Coordinates of C-alpha atoms and ligand atoms in Angstrom, one line a residue:
X1 CA 129.6 -40.2 29.9
X2 CA 130.8 -37.4 27.6
X3 CA 133.2 -37.6 24.8
X4 CA 136.3 -35.6 24.0
X5 CA 136.4 -33.9 20.5
X6 CA 140.1 -32.5 19.5
X7 CA 140.3 -30.3 16.5
X8 CA 143.7 -29.7 15.2
X9 CA 144.2 -26.2 13.6
X10 CA 142.0 -22.8 14.3
X11 CA 142.0 -21.7 10.8
X12 CA 138.8 -21.9 8.6
X13 CA 137.9 -25.3 8.8
X14 CA 138.5 -25.8 12.6
X15 CA 137.1 -22.8 13.8
X16 CA 133.7 -23.8 12.2
X17 CA 133.9 -27.3 13.7
X18 CA 134.7 -25.9 17.2
X19 CA 131.8 -23.5 17.1
X20 CA 129.2 -26.0 15.6
X21 CA 129.8 -28.7 17.8
X22 CA 130.0 -26.5 21.1
X23 CA 126.4 -25.5 19.9
X24 CA 125.0 -28.6 19.3
X25 CA 126.5 -30.7 22.2
X26 CA 126.0 -30.8 26.0
X27 CA 128.9 -29.7 28.2
X28 CA 129.9 -32.9 29.4
X29 CA 131.3 -33.5 25.9
X30 CA 134.6 -31.6 25.9
X31 CA 135.9 -29.7 22.6
X32 CA 139.3 -28.9 22.5
X33 CA 141.1 -26.8 19.7
X34 CA 144.9 -26.6 19.4
X35 CA 146.7 -24.3 17.4
X36 CA 150.3 -23.1 17.0
X37 CA 149.3 -19.5 16.4
X38 CA 147.5 -17.3 18.8
X39 CA 145.2 -15.7 16.2
X40 CA 143.0 -16.7 13.6
X41 CA 143.7 -14.9 10.5
X42 CA 141.0 -14.3 7.7
X43 CA 143.2 -15.1 4.5
X44 CA 141.0 -13.2 2.0
X45 CA 141.5 -9.8 3.8
X46 CA 145.5 -10.0 3.3
X47 CA 144.9 -8.8 -0.2
X48 CA 143.2 -5.7 1.3
X49 CA 146.0 -5.5 3.9
X50 CA 148.4 -5.3 1.1
X51 CA 146.9 -2.1 -0.4
X52 CA 146.5 -0.3 2.9
X53 CA 142.5 -0.9 2.9
X54 CA 142.8 -3.0 6.1
X55 CA 144.8 -2.9 9.4
X56 CA 146.5 -6.1 10.9
X57 CA 143.9 -5.8 13.8
X58 CA 140.7 -5.7 11.6
X59 CA 141.6 -9.4 10.1
X60 CA 142.3 -11.4 13.0
X61 CA 140.9 -12.7 16.1
X62 CA 142.5 -14.3 19.4
X63 CA 141.5 -17.8 19.4
X64 CA 141.4 -17.4 23.2
X65 CA 138.2 -15.6 22.7
X66 CA 136.6 -19.3 22.2
X67 CA 137.1 -20.1 25.7
X68 CA 134.0 -17.8 26.4
X69 CA 132.1 -20.4 24.6
X70 CA 133.2 -23.2 26.3
X71 CA 135.7 -24.4 23.8
X72 CA 139.3 -25.1 25.4
X73 CA 142.1 -23.6 23.4
X74 CA 145.7 -25.0 23.6
X75 CA 148.0 -22.5 21.8
X76 CA 150.7 -25.0 21.1
X77 CA 152.2 -26.8 18.0
X78 CA 151.0 -30.4 17.4
X79 CA 154.3 -32.7 17.5
X80 CA 152.9 -36.1 16.9
X81 CA 149.6 -37.9 16.3
X82 CA 149.3 -41.6 17.8
X83 CA 146.0 -43.1 16.2
X84 CA 146.8 -46.2 18.2
X85 CA 146.3 -44.7 21.6
X86 CA 144.2 -41.9 20.1
X87 CA 146.4 -39.3 21.4
X88 CA 147.7 -35.7 20.1
X89 CA 151.1 -35.1 21.3
X90 CA 151.9 -31.2 21.6
X91 CA 154.5 -28.9 23.0
X92 CA 152.3 -28.6 26.3
X93 CA 151.5 -32.2 27.1
X94 CA 149.6 -35.0 25.4
X95 CA 145.7 -34.9 24.6
X96 CA 143.6 -38.0 24.2
X97 CA 140.5 -38.1 22.0
X98 CA 137.5 -39.9 21.2
X99 CA 136.7 -38.0 17.9
X100 CA 139.7 -36.2 16.3
X101 CA 139.2 -33.4 13.4
X102 CA 142.6 -32.7 11.4
X103 CA 142.4 -29.3 9.8
X104 CA 145.9 -28.3 9.6
X105 CA 145.7 -26.6 6.3
X106 CA 148.3 -26.8 3.8
X107 CA 152.1 -25.5 4.8
X108 CA 154.3 -23.5 2.7
X109 CA 157.8 -24.0 2.0
X110 CA 159.3 -20.8 0.5
X111 CA 163.1 -22.3 1.0
X112 CA 162.4 -25.0 -1.8
X113 CA 163.0 -22.3 -4.3
X114 CA 166.5 -20.8 -4.4
X115 CA 166.3 -17.5 -3.7
X116 CA 162.7 -17.0 -2.8
X117 CA 163.7 -16.2 0.8
X118 CA 166.0 -13.9 0.1
X119 CA 164.3 -11.7 -2.4
X120 CA 160.7 -12.6 -2.9
X121 CA 157.9 -11.1 -0.8
X122 CA 155.6 -13.9 0.1
X123 CA 152.0 -13.1 -0.5
X124 CA 150.7 -16.0 1.4
X125 CA 152.1 -14.7 4.8
X126 CA 151.2 -12.0 7.2
X127 CA 154.7 -10.4 7.7
X128 CA 155.2 -11.0 3.8
X129 CA 152.0 -9.0 3.2
X130 CA 153.0 -6.3 5.3
X131 CA 156.3 -6.1 3.8
X132 CA 154.7 -5.9 0.3
X133 CA 152.7 -3.0 1.7
X134 CA 155.8 -1.1 2.6
X135 CA 157.7 -2.0 -0.7
X136 CA 154.7 -0.8 -3.0
X137 CA 154.8 2.3 -0.8
X138 CA 157.9 3.3 -2.3
X139 CA 157.7 1.6 -5.5
X140 CA 157.5 4.6 -8.3
X141 CA 158.2 2.6 -11.5
X142 CA 159.3 -0.5 -12.9
X143 CA 158.1 -4.4 -13.3
X144 CA 156.5 -6.4 -10.5
X145 CA 156.1 -10.1 -11.1
X146 CA 153.9 -12.2 -9.3
X147 CA 155.2 -15.8 -9.3
X148 CA 153.3 -19.0 -8.6
X149 CA 155.8 -21.2 -7.9
X150 CA 154.1 -24.6 -8.2
X151 CA 150.7 -26.4 -7.7
X152 CA 148.6 -27.1 -5.6
X153 CA 148.4 -23.8 -3.9
X154 CA 145.5 -22.5 -1.9
X155 CA 142.9 -20.1 -3.1
X156 CA 143.5 -20.7 -7.0
X157 CA 142.2 -17.1 -7.5
X158 CA 144.4 -15.0 -4.8
X159 CA 147.4 -14.3 -7.2
X160 CA 145.2 -12.9 -9.9
X161 CA 143.2 -11.0 -7.4
X162 CA 146.6 -9.4 -6.1
X163 CA 147.7 -8.5 -9.6
X164 CA 144.3 -6.7 -10.6
X165 CA 144.3 -5.1 -6.8
X166 CA 147.8 -3.8 -7.6
X167 CA 147.3 -2.5 -10.9
X168 CA 144.3 -0.5 -9.7
X169 CA 146.8 0.7 -6.9
X170 CA 149.2 2.0 -9.0
X171 CA 146.8 3.3 -11.6
X172 CA 145.3 5.5 -8.9
X173 CA 148.8 6.8 -7.9
X174 CA 149.7 7.3 -11.7
X175 CA 152.7 5.2 -11.5
X176 CA 154.5 3.9 -14.4
X177 CA 154.5 0.3 -13.2
X178 CA 154.2 -3.1 -15.2
X179 CA 152.5 -6.4 -13.7
X180 CA 153.0 -9.9 -14.9
X181 CA 151.6 -13.1 -13.5
X182 CA 153.8 -16.1 -14.1
X183 CA 152.5 -19.5 -13.2
X184 CA 152.9 -23.2 -14.3
X185 CA 149.1 -23.3 -14.9
X186 CA 147.9 -23.5 -18.3
X187 CA 145.3 -20.9 -17.5
X188 CA 144.3 -19.3 -14.2
X189 CA 142.1 -21.6 -11.9
X190 CA 142.5 -24.6 -14.1
X191 CA 139.8 -26.8 -12.3
X192 CA 137.0 -24.3 -12.5
X193 CA 137.6 -24.9 -16.5
X194 CA 138.1 -22.6 -19.5
X195 CA 135.2 -20.4 -19.2
X196 CA 136.2 -19.2 -15.9
X197 CA 140.1 -19.5 -16.8
X198 CA 139.5 -17.1 -20.0
X199 CA 137.5 -14.6 -18.1
X200 CA 140.1 -14.2 -15.5
X201 CA 142.6 -13.8 -18.5
X202 CA 140.3 -11.1 -20.1
X203 CA 140.0 -9.3 -16.9
X204 CA 144.0 -9.2 -16.6
X205 CA 144.3 -8.0 -20.2
X206 CA 141.8 -5.3 -19.9
X207 CA 144.0 -4.0 -16.8
X208 CA 147.2 -4.3 -18.9
X209 CA 148.6 -7.1 -16.8
X210 CA 150.8 -9.9 -18.7
X211 CA 150.0 -13.2 -18.3
X212 CA 152.6 -16.0 -18.7
X213 CA 151.3 -19.5 -18.3
X214 CA 153.1 -22.8 -18.3
X215 CA 156.3 -21.4 -16.7
X216 CA 157.9 -23.6 -13.9
X217 CA 160.5 -21.6 -11.7
X218 CA 163.7 -23.2 -11.3
X219 CA 165.6 -20.6 -9.2
X220 CA 165.7 -17.1 -8.5
X221 CA 169.0 -14.9 -8.6
X222 CA 168.5 -12.0 -6.2
X223 CA 171.6 -10.2 -7.3
X224 CA 170.8 -9.7 -10.7
X225 CA 166.8 -9.8 -10.1
X226 CA 166.4 -12.5 -12.5
X227 CA 164.0 -15.6 -12.3
X228 CA 165.3 -18.8 -14.2
X229 CA 162.8 -21.3 -15.5
X230 CA 163.0 -24.9 -16.4
X231 CA 162.8 -24.4 -20.1
X232 CA 165.8 -22.3 -19.6
X233 CA 164.2 -18.8 -20.1
X234 CA 164.8 -15.9 -17.9
X235 CA 162.6 -13.2 -16.6
X236 CA 164.1 -9.7 -14.6
X237 CA 161.8 -7.9 -12.5
X238 CA 162.3 -5.0 -9.9
X239 CA 159.9 -6.4 -7.1
X240 CA 158.9 -10.1 -6.8
X241 CA 155.9 -11.3 -5.1
X242 CA 155.8 -14.8 -4.7
X243 CA 153.3 -17.8 -3.9
X244 CA 155.8 -20.1 -2.2
X245 CA 155.4 -24.0 -2.8
X246 CA 153.0 -25.8 -0.7
X247 CA 152.9 -28.9 1.0
X248 CA 151.7 -31.3 3.7
X249 CA 152.2 -30.0 7.5
X250 CA 155.4 -31.8 8.5
X251 CA 153.6 -33.2 11.6
X252 CA 151.8 -35.3 9.3
X253 CA 154.7 -36.6 7.2
X254 CA 154.5 -40.6 7.0
X255 CA 151.2 -40.6 8.6
X256 CA 149.0 -43.6 7.8
X257 CA 145.9 -41.3 7.1
X258 CA 147.8 -39.9 3.7
X259 CA 146.6 -41.2 0.4
X260 CA 148.6 -41.5 -2.8
X261 CA 148.6 -38.0 -3.3
X262 CA 150.7 -37.5 -0.4
X263 CA 147.9 -35.5 1.3
X264 CA 145.3 -36.9 3.8
X265 CA 142.6 -39.1 2.2
X266 CA 139.4 -38.9 3.0
X267 CA 135.7 -40.1 2.0
X268 CA 134.8 -37.2 -0.4
X269 CA 131.2 -37.2 1.0
X270 CA 131.8 -37.6 4.9
X271 CA 135.3 -36.5 5.3
X272 CA 136.2 -39.4 7.4
X273 CA 139.5 -41.0 7.1
X274 CA 140.4 -44.7 6.7
X275 CA 140.2 -44.5 10.6
X276 CA 137.3 -44.5 12.1
X277 CA 136.1 -41.2 13.9
X278 CA 139.0 -39.6 12.8
X279 CA 138.3 -36.9 10.2
X280 CA 140.1 -34.5 8.0
X281 CA 138.8 -31.2 6.1
X282 CA 140.2 -28.4 4.2
X283 CA 143.6 -27.8 2.5
X284 CA 145.2 -30.8 4.2
X285 CA 143.2 -33.3 2.3
X286 CA 143.2 -34.1 -1.4
X287 CA 139.9 -35.2 -3.1
X288 CA 140.1 -36.4 -6.6
X289 CA 137.9 -35.1 -9.0
X290 CA 136.3 -36.9 -12.1
X291 CA 138.3 -35.0 -14.5
X292 CA 141.6 -36.1 -12.9
X293 CA 142.6 -33.0 -10.9
X294 CA 141.9 -32.7 -7.3
X295 CA 139.3 -30.5 -5.5
X296 CA 141.2 -26.8 -5.1
X297 CA 142.3 -25.8 -2.0
X298 CA 139.9 -22.9 -0.6
X299 CA 138.4 -21.7 2.7
X300 CA 135.0 -22.2 0.9
X301 CA 135.4 -26.1 0.9
X302 CA 137.0 -26.2 4.3
X303 CA 134.1 -24.3 5.7
X304 CA 131.3 -26.4 3.9
X305 CA 133.2 -29.7 5.0
X306 CA 133.2 -28.5 8.5
X307 CA 129.6 -28.3 8.4
X308 CA 129.3 -31.8 7.5
X309 CA 131.8 -33.3 9.9
X310 CA 130.3 -31.5 12.8
X311 CA 126.8 -33.0 12.1
X312 CA 128.4 -36.4 11.7
X313 CA 130.1 -36.2 15.0
X314 CA 127.2 -35.1 16.6
X315 CA 125.0 -37.7 15.1
X316 CA 127.3 -40.6 16.3
X317 CA 127.3 -38.8 19.9
X318 CA 123.8 -38.6 20.2
X319 CA 123.4 -41.8 18.3
X320 CA 121.2 -40.6 15.7
X321 CA 121.9 -40.6 11.9
X322 CA 123.2 -37.8 9.8
X323 CA 122.1 -37.5 6.0
X324 CA 124.4 -34.4 5.3
X325 CA 127.1 -35.0 2.9
X326 CA 129.7 -32.7 1.1
X327 CA 128.4 -32.4 -2.5
X328 CA 131.3 -30.3 -4.0
X329 CA 129.6 -27.2 -4.1
X330 CA 131.7 -23.9 -3.9
X331 CA 131.9 -20.3 -4.6
X332 CA 134.8 -17.6 -5.1
X333 CA 134.8 -13.8 -5.2
X334 CA 137.4 -12.2 -7.8
X335 CA 138.3 -9.0 -6.5
X336 CA 139.2 -6.3 -9.2
X337 CA 140.6 -3.4 -7.0
X338 CA 138.2 -0.7 -8.1
X339 CA 135.2 -1.7 -5.9
X340 CA 134.2 -4.3 -7.9
X341 CA 134.4 -8.3 -8.0
X342 CA 133.6 -11.0 -10.1
X343 CA 131.8 -14.2 -8.7
X344 CA 132.1 -17.9 -9.9
X345 CA 130.0 -20.6 -8.2
X346 CA 129.1 -24.1 -8.9
X347 CA 129.4 -27.9 -8.3
X348 CA 133.0 -29.3 -8.2
X349 CA 131.9 -32.7 -8.0
X350 CA 129.6 -32.9 -11.4
X351 CA 130.6 -35.6 -13.5
X352 CA 132.7 -35.4 -16.1
X353 CA 133.9 -31.8 -15.0
X354 CA 133.0 -29.2 -12.4
X355 CA 129.9 -27.1 -13.7
X356 CA 130.5 -23.5 -12.9
X357 CA 129.1 -20.1 -13.8
X358 CA 130.7 -16.6 -13.4
X359 CA 129.0 -13.5 -13.2
X360 CA 130.0 -10.4 -14.7
X361 CA 132.0 -8.2 -12.2
X362 CA 129.9 -5.6 -10.3
X363 CA 130.1 -3.4 -7.0
X364 CA 127.4 -6.1 -5.7
X365 CA 130.1 -9.0 -5.4
X366 CA 132.8 -6.4 -3.9
X367 CA 130.1 -5.6 -1.2
X368 CA 129.2 -9.1 -0.9
X369 CA 132.9 -9.9 0.1
X370 CA 132.9 -7.1 2.6
X371 CA 130.0 -8.2 4.3
X372 CA 131.5 -11.8 4.1
X373 CA 134.6 -10.7 6.0
X374 CA 132.3 -8.8 8.5
X375 CA 130.1 -11.8 9.2
X376 CA 132.9 -14.3 9.4
X377 CA 134.9 -12.5 12.2
X378 CA 131.4 -11.8 13.8
X379 CA 130.0 -15.3 13.5
X380 CA 132.7 -17.5 15.2
X381 CA 133.9 -15.5 17.6
Ligands
LIG401 C1 146.0 -14.4 0.2 C2 145.0 -15.3 0.6 C3 143.7 -15.1 0.1 C4 142.8 -16.3 0.2 N1 141.3 -16.0 -0.3 C5 140.4 -16.9 -0.4 C6 139.0 -16.9 -0.8 O1 138.5 -15.6 -1.1 N2 138.1 -17.7 -0.7 C7 138.4 -18.9 -0.2 O2 137.6 -19.7 -0.1 N3 139.8 -19.2 0.1 C8 140.8 -18.3 0.5 N4 142.0 -18.3 0.8 C9 142.4 -20.0 1.0 C10 141.8 -20.2 2.7 O3 142.3 -19.1 3.1 C11 142.3 -21.5 2.9 O4 142.0 -22.3 2.0 C12 141.4 -22.1 4.2 O5 142.1 -21.3 5.1 C13 142.0 -23.4 4.3 O6 141.2 -23.7 5.7 P1 141.9 -24.9 6.5 O7 141.0 -25.1 7.8 O8 142.2 -26.2 5.9 O9 143.3 -24.5 7.1 P2 144.0 -23.2 7.5 O10 142.9 -22.1 7.6 O11 145.3 -22.7 6.9 O12 144.3 -23.4 9.0 C14 145.2 -24.6 9.6 C15 145.6 -23.9 10.9 O13 146.3 -25.2 11.3 C16 147.5 -24.6 12.2 N5 148.6 -25.6 12.3 C17 149.2 -25.9 11.1 N6 150.1 -26.8 11.8 C18 150.1 -27.0 13.0 C19 151.0 -27.8 14.0 N7 151.8 -28.3 13.9 N8 150.5 -27.5 15.2 C20 149.3 -26.3 15.6 N9 148.5 -25.9 14.6 C21 149.0 -26.0 13.5 C22 147.9 -23.2 11.5 O14 148.3 -22.4 12.3 C23 146.5 -22.9 11.0 O15 146.0 -21.8 11.9 C24 143.1 -17.4 0.4 C25 144.3 -17.9 1.1 C26 145.2 -16.7 1.0 C27 146.7 -17.1 1.5

């Protein structure tokens, strides 16, 4: 008798698992993907949408298209998970499962920083990015602050890429705009190590972008356009772009699959939780690394972990053995906004610390990112 595999979340990780399993398993095995959103959104392209290099329609695909391949799509919020009865409760009814893949990502909570919702443009949200686009179109002169409110946040490079892209955008328009990135981090992308972090700082400096590390926001005062920090310093802005606090999707609150970190605990190699046949991948997990910090939250890891999990589920269903393990490898493009990008890659599981190399920025890496975007939206739909 066929099995039922339920995948929660049609973002980066969930999309790959659904596709991989549909290809490898016979049709008597049912594959169901559940997401509260109608569309899959390619997040890296949000930065290009921000400056008008993409339109909304170019960076999204309806998840219902997966039905053509034999993947059942349920467009509903997941309300509750019951591991005893192996049931997912949704607003459209209950769904039982034999195998479960939790790929619900990290949620954002802008309301946790007073003043954020009122006056900050949210870089991590589609409508927030569309509003940034409108606001910068009319922004002739002044100071833009890009504020990282807390760690961890997904794609540790994205706020820095946004700063570089915006700097180039205003240079081209010959507008007198100062850009500053403020963060609680000691260096950009701290898990990647000082070589990568210092390279990003020098890229910012070359573009005249101010970098202010180790600043933890307390509140935003929309009336006076001022940010207050924990150390009592204050910073004024004319336009504020924020990366909101991240956290566990509320549906997983108090779930037995959570670890001490407050995120889902998984086997770092197989991505299985402490519950048999229940896996979790991507941003919803926290995998501790030898250096003490967790694996960054990034699509590249959600993707590679999805490849491993689909192979494990396939092997279990076919009663064969799977040797595939997630090995901590990852890569990242860093867009500079001028038709060039940098590229960092390496092994995040390396002991005692991640081993990464950064390539000099070039037009080639930018082209690679553009090709990746096209490939992604073609490959999985
Ligand atoms: C601006 C930006 C740029 C980025 N650039 C890069 C990059 O260049 N490289 C890179 O590697 N990463 C990048 N990322 C990060 C990357 O997008 C994420 O790390 C990745 O999408 C995580 O995949 P995931 O499957 O874990 O979760 P997600 O892709 O976030 O998917 C989670 C899904 O779960 C759904 N969901 C959540 N809760 C519920 C619920 N209760 N019921 C039903 N559905 C629910 C959501 O709607 C969503 O579709 C970027 C992110 C941003 C915001």
